mmCIF file of N, CA and C and ligand atoms in Angstrom:
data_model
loop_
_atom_site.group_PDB
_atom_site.id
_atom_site.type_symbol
_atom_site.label_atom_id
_atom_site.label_comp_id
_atom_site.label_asym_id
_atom_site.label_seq_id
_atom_site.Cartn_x
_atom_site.Cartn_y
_atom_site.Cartn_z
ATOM 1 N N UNK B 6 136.134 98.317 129.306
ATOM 2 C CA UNK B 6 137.066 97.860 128.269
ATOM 3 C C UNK B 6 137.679 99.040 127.523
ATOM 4 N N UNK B 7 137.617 100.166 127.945
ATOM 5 C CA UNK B 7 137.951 101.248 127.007
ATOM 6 C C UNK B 7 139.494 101.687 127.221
ATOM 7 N N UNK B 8 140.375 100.746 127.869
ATOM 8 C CA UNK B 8 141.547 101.069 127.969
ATOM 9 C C UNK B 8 142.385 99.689 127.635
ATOM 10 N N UNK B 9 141.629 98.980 126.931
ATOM 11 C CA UNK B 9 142.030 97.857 126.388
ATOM 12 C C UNK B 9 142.329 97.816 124.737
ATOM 13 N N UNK B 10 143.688 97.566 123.953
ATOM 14 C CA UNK B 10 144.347 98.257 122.894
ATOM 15 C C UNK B 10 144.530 96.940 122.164
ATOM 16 N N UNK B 11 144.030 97.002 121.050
ATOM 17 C CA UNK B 11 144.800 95.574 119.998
ATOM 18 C C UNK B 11 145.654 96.153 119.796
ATOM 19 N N UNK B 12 146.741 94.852 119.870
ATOM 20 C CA UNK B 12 148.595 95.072 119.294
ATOM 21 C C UNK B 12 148.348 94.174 117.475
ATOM 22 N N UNK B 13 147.593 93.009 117.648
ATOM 23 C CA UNK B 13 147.897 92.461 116.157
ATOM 24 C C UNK B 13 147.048 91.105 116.586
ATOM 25 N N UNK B 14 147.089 90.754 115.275
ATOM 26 C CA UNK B 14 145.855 89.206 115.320
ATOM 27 C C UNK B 14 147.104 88.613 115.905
ATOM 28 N N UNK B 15 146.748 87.175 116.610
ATOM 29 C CA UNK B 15 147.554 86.573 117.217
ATOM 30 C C UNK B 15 148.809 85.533 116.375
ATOM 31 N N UNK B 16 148.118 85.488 115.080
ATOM 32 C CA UNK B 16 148.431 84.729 113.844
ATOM 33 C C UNK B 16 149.565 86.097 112.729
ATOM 34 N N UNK B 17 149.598 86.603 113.554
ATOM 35 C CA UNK B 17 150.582 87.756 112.486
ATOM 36 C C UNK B 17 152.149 87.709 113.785
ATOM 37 N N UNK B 18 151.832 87.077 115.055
ATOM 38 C CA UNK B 18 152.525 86.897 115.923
ATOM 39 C C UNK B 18 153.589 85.996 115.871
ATOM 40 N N UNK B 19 154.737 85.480 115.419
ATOM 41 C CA UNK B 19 155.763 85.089 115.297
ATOM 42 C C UNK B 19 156.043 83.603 116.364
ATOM 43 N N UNK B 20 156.427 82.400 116.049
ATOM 44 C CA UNK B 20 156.516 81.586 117.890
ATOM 45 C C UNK B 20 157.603 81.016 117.277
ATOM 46 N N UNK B 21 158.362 81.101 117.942
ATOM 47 C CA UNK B 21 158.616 82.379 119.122
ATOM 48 C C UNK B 21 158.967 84.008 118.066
ATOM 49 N N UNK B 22 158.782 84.968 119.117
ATOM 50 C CA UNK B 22 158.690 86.084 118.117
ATOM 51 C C UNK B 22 157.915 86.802 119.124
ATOM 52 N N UNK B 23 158.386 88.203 119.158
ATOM 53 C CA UNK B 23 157.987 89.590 119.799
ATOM 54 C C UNK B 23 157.303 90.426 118.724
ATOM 55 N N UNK B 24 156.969 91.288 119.017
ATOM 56 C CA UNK B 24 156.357 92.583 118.741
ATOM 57 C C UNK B 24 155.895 94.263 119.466
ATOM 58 N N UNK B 25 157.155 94.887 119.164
ATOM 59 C CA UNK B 25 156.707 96.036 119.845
ATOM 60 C C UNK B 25 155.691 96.470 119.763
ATOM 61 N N UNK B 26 155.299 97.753 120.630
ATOM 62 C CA UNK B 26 154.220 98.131 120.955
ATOM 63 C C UNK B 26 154.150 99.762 121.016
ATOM 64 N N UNK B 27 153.497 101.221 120.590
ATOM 65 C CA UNK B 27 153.397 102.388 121.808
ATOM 66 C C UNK B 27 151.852 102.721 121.726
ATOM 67 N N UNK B 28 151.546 102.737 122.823
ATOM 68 C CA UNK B 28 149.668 102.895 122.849
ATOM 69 C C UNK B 28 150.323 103.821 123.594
ATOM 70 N N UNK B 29 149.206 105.038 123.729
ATOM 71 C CA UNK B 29 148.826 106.013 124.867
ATOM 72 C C UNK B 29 150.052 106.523 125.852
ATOM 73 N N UNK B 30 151.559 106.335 124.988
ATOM 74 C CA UNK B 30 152.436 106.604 125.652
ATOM 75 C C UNK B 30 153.226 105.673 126.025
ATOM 76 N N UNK B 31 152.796 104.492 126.628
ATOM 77 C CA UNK B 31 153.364 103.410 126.456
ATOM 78 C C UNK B 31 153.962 102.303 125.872
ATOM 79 N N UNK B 32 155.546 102.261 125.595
ATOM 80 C CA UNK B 32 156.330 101.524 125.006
ATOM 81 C C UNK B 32 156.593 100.141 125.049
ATOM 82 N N UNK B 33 156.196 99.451 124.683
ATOM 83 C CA UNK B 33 156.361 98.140 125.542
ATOM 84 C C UNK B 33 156.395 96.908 124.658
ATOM 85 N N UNK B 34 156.053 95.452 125.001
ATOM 86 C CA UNK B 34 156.632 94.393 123.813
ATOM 87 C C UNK B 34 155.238 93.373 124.295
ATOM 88 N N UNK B 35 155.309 92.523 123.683
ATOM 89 C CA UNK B 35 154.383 91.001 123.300
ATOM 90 C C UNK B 35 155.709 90.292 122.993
ATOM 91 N N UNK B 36 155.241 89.142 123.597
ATOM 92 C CA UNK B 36 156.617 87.776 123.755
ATOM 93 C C UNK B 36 155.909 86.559 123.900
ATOM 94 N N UNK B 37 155.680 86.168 122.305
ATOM 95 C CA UNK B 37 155.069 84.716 122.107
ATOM 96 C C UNK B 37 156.263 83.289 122.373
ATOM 97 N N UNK B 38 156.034 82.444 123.326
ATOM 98 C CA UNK B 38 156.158 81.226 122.627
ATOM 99 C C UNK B 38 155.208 80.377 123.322
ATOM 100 N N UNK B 39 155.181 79.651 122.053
ATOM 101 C CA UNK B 39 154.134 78.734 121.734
ATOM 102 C C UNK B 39 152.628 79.275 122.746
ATOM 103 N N UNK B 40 152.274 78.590 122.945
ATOM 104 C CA UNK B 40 150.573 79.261 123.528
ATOM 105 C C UNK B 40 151.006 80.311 124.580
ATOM 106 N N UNK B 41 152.388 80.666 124.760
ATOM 107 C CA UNK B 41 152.130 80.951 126.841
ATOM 108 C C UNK B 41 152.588 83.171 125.496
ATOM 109 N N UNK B 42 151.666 84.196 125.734
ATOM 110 C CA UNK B 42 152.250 84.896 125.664
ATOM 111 C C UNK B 42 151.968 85.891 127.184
ATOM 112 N N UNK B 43 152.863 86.680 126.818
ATOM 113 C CA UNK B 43 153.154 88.015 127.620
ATOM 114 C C UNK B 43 153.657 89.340 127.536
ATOM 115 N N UNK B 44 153.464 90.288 128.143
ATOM 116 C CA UNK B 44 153.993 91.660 127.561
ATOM 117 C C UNK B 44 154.377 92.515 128.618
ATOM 118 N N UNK B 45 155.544 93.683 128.355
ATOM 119 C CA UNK B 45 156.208 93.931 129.096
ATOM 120 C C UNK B 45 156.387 95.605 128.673
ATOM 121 N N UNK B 46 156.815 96.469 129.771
ATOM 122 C CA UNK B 46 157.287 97.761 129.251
ATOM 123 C C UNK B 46 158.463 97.433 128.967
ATOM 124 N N UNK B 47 159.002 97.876 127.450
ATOM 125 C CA UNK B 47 160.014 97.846 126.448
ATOM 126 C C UNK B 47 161.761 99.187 127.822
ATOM 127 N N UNK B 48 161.258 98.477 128.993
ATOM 128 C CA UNK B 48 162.284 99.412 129.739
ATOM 129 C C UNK B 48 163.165 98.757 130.986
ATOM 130 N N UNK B 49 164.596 98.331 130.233
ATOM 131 C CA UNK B 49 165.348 97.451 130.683
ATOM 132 C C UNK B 49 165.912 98.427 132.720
ATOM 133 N N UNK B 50 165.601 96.777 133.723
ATOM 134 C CA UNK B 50 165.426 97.848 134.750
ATOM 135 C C UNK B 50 167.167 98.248 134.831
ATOM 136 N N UNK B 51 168.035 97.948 134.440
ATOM 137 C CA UNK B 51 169.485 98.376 134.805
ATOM 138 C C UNK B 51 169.482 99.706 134.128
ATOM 139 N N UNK B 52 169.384 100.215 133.215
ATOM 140 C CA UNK B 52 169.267 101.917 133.264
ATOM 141 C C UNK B 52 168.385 102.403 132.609
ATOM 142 N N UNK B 53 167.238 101.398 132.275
ATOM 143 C CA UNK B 53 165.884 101.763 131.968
ATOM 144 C C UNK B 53 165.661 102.394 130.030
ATOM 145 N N UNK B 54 166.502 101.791 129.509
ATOM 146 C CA UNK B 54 166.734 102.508 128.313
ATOM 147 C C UNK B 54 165.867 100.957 127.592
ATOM 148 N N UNK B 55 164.922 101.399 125.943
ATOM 149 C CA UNK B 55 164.736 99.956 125.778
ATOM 150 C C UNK B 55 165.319 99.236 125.283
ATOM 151 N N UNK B 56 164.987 97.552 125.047
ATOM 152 C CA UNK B 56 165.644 96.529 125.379
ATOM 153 C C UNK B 56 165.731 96.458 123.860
ATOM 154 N N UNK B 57 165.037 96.341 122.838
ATOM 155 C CA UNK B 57 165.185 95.881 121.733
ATOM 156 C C UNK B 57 166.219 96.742 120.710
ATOM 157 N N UNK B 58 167.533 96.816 120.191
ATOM 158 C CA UNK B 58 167.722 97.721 118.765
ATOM 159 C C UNK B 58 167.098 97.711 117.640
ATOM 160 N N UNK B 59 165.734 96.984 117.470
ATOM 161 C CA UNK B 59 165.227 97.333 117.011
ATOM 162 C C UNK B 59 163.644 96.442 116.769
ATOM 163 N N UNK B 60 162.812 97.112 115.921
ATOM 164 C CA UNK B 60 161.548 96.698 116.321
ATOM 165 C C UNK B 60 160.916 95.167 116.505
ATOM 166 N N UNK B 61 160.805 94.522 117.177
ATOM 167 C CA UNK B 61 160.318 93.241 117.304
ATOM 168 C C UNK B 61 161.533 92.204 116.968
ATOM 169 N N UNK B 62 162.330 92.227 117.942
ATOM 170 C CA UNK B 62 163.736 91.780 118.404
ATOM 171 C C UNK B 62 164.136 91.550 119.404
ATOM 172 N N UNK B 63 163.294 91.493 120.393
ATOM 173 C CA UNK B 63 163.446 91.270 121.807
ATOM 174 C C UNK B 63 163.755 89.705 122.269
ATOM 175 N N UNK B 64 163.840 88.833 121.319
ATOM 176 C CA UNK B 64 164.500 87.699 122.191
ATOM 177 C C UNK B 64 165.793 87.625 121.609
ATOM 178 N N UNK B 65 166.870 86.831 122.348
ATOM 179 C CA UNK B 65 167.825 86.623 122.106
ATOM 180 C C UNK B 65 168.213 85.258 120.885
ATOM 181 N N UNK B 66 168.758 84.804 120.372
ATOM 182 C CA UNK B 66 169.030 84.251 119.137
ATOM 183 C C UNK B 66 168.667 83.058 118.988
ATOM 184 N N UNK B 67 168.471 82.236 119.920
ATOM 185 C CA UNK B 67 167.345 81.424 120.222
ATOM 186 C C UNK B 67 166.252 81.143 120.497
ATOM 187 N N UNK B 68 165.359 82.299 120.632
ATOM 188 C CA UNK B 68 163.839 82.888 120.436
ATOM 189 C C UNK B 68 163.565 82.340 121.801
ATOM 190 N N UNK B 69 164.643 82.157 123.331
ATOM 191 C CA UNK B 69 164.611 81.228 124.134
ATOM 192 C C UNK B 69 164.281 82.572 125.509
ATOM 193 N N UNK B 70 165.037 83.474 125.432
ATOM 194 C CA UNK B 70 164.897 84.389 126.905
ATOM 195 C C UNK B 70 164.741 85.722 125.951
ATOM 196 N N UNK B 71 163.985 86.983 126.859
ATOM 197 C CA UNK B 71 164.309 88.522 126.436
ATOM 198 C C UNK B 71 165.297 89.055 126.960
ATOM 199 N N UNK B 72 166.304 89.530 125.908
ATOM 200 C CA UNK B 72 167.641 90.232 125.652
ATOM 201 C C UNK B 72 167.601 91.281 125.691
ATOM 202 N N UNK B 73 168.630 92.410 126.629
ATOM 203 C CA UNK B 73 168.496 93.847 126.170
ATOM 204 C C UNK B 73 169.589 93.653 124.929
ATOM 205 N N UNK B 74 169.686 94.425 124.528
ATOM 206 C CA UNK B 74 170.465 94.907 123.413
ATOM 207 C C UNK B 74 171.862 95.614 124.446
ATOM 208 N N UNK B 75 171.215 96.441 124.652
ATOM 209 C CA UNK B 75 172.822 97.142 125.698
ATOM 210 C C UNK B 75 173.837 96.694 126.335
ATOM 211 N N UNK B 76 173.621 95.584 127.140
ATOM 212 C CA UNK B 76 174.910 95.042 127.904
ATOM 213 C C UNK B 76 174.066 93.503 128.541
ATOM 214 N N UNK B 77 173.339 93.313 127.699
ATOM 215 C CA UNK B 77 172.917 91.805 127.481
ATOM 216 C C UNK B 77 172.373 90.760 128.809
ATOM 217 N N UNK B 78 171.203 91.888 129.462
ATOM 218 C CA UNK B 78 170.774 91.676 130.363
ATOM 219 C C UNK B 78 169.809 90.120 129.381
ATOM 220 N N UNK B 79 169.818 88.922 130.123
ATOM 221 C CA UNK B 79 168.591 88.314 129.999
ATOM 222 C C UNK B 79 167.515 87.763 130.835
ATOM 223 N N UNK B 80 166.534 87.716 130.373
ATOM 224 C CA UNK B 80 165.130 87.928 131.663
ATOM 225 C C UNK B 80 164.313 86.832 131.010
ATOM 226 N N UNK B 81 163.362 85.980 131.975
ATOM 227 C CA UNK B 81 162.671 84.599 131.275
ATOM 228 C C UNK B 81 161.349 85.556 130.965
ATOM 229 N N UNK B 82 161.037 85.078 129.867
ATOM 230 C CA UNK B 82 160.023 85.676 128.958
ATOM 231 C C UNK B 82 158.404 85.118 129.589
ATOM 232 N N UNK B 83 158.476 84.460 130.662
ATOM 233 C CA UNK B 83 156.603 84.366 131.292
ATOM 234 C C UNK B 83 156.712 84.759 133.060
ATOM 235 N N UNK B 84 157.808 85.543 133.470
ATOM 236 C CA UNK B 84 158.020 86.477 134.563
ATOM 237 C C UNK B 84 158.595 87.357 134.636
ATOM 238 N N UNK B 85 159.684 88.101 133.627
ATOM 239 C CA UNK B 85 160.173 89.217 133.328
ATOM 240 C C UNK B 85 161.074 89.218 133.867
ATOM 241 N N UNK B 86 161.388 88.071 134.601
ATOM 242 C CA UNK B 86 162.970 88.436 135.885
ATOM 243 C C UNK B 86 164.052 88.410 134.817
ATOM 244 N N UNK B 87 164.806 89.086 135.421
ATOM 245 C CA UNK B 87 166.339 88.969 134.651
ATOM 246 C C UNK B 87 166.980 87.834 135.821
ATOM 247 N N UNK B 88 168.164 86.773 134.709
ATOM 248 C CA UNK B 88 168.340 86.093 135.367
ATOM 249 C C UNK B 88 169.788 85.873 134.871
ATOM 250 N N UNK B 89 170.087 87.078 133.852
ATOM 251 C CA UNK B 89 171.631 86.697 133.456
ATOM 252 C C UNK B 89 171.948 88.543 133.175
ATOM 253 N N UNK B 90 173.280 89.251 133.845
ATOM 254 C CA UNK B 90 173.758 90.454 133.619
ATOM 255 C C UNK B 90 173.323 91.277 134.542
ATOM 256 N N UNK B 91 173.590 92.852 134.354
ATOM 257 C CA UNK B 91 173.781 93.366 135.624
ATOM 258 C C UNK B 91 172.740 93.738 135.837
ATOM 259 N N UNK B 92 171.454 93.408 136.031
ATOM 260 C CA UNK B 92 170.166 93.160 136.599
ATOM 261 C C UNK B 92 169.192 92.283 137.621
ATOM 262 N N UNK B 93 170.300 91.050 137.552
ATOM 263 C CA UNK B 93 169.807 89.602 138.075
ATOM 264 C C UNK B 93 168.985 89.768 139.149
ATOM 265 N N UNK B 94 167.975 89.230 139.155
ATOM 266 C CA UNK B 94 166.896 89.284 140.170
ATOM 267 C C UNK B 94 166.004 90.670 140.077
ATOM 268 N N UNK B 95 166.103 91.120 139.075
ATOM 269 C CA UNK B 95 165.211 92.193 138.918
ATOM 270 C C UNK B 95 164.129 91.951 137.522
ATOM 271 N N UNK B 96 163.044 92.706 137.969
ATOM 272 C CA UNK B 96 161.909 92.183 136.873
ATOM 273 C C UNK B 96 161.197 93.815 135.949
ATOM 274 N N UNK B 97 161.022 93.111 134.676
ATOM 275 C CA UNK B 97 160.632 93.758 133.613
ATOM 276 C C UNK B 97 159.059 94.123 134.355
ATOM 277 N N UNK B 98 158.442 95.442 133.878
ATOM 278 C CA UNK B 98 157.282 95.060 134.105
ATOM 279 C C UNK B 98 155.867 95.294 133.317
ATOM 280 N N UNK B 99 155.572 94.037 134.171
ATOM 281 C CA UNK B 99 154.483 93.564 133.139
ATOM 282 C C UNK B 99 153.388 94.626 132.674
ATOM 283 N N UNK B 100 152.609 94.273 131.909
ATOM 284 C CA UNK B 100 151.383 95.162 131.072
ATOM 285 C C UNK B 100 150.766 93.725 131.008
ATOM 286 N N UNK B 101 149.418 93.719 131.234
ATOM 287 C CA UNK B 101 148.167 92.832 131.097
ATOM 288 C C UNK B 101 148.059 92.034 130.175
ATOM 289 N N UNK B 102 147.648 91.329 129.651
ATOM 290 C CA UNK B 102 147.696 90.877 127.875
ATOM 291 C C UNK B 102 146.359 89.642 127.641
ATOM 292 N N UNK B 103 146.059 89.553 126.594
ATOM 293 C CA UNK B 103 144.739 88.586 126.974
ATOM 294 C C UNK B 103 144.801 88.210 125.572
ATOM 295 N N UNK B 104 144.090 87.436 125.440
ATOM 296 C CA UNK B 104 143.905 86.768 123.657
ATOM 297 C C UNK B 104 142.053 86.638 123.429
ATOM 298 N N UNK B 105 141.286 87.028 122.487
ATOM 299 C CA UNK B 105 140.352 87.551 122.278
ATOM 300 C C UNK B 105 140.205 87.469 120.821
ATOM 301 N N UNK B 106 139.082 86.350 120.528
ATOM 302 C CA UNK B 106 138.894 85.838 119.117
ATOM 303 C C UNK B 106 140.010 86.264 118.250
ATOM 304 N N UNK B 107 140.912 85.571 118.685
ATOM 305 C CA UNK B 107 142.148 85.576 117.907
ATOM 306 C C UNK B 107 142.644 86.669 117.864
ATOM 307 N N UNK B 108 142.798 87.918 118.573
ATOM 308 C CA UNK B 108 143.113 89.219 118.474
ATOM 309 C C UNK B 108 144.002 89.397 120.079
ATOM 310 N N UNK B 109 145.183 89.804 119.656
ATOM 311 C CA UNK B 109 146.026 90.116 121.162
ATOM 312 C C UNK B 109 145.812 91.592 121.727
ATOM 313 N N UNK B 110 145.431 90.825 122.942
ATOM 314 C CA UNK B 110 145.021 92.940 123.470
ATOM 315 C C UNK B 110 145.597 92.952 124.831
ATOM 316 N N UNK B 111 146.425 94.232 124.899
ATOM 317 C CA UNK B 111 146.886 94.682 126.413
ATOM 318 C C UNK B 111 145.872 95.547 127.218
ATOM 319 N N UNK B 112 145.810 95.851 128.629
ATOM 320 C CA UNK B 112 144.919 96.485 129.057
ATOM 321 C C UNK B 112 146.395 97.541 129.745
ATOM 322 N N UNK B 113 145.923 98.844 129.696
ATOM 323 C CA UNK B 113 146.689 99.798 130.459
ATOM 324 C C UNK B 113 146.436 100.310 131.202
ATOM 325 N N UNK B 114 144.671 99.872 131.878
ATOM 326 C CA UNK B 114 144.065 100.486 132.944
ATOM 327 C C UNK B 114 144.608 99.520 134.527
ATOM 328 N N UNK B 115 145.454 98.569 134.173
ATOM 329 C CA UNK B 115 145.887 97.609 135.402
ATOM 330 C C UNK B 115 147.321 97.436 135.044
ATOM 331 N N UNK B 116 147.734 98.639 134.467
ATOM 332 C CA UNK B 116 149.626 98.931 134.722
ATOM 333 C C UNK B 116 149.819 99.072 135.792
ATOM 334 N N UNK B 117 151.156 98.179 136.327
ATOM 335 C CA UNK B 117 151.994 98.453 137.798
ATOM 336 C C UNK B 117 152.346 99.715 137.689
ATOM 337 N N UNK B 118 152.481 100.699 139.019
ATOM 338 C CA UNK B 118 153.787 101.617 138.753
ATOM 339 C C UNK B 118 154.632 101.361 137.951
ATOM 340 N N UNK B 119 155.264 102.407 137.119
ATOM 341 C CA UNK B 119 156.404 102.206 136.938
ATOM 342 C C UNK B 119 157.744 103.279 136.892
ATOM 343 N N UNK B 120 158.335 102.966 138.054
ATOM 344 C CA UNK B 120 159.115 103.677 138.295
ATOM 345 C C UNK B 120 160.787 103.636 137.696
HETATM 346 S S1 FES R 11 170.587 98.640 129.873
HETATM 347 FE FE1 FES R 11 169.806 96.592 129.738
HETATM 348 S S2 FES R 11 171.432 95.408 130.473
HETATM 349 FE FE2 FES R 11 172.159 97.434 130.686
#
C-alpha cells in the first residue's frame, strides 16, 4: 500500500464535481458522479496539455462529460474516451482510484504507460 495517496474524504467531493490532483509528479483529476467515481491523468490526448483552466473544473457545464478547456475535447467521465472534438475515440488515462472508510485514494503503483 505504500504507493497508495489520499486525494480528500469522499464527502468534501462535489456530485457531480472533480478535483485535481499532483502526487509524486503526477497531475491528474477525480470525477464524481453520484456513487460511480474515477480518475484520470489531467493530460488531454490531442496535444497533451491539461484539461482543466483551472483547479477542479474538469466537467463541462452540466457536471455531465470531462471537458478540455482548449478546443473542447469531450470524453465520458467512467471510460475516459473522448467522444466529441479532435480526439474522438481516444482515451484519457486512467490512474486507479478506490474509496476507503470514506477516504478517496489513487494507487500510482498500477499507472498505464503514459505516453
Ligand atoms: S488540447 Fe484538449 S482538445 Fe485540444
Amino acid at each position: 500500500m505504500s504507493d497508495t495517496y489520499e486525494i480528500c474524504a469522499l464527502a468534501d467531493l462535489p456530485d457531480p464535481g472533480s478535483r485535481g490532483f499532483e502526487v509524486e509528479d503526477v497531475e491528474g483529476f477525480v470525477v464524481r458522479r453520484g456513487d460511480a467515481l474515477h480518475a484520470y491523468v489531467d493530460r488531454c490526448p490531442h496535444t497533451g496539455v491539461p484539461l482543466a483552466w483551472s483547479p477542479n473544473t474538469h466537467l463541462d457545464a452540466e457536471g455531465r462529460l470531462v471537458q478540455c478547456s482548449m478546443h473542447g475535447a469531450l470524453f465520458l467521465p467512467d471510460t475516459g474516451e473522448c467522444i466529441h472534438g479532435p480526439c474522438v475515440g481516444r482515451f484519457l488515462t486512467p490512474v486507479p482510484i478506490l474509496v476507503e472508510g470514506g477516504r478517496v485514494l489513487i494507487r500510482l503503483d498500477e499507472l498505464p504507460e503514459i505516453d
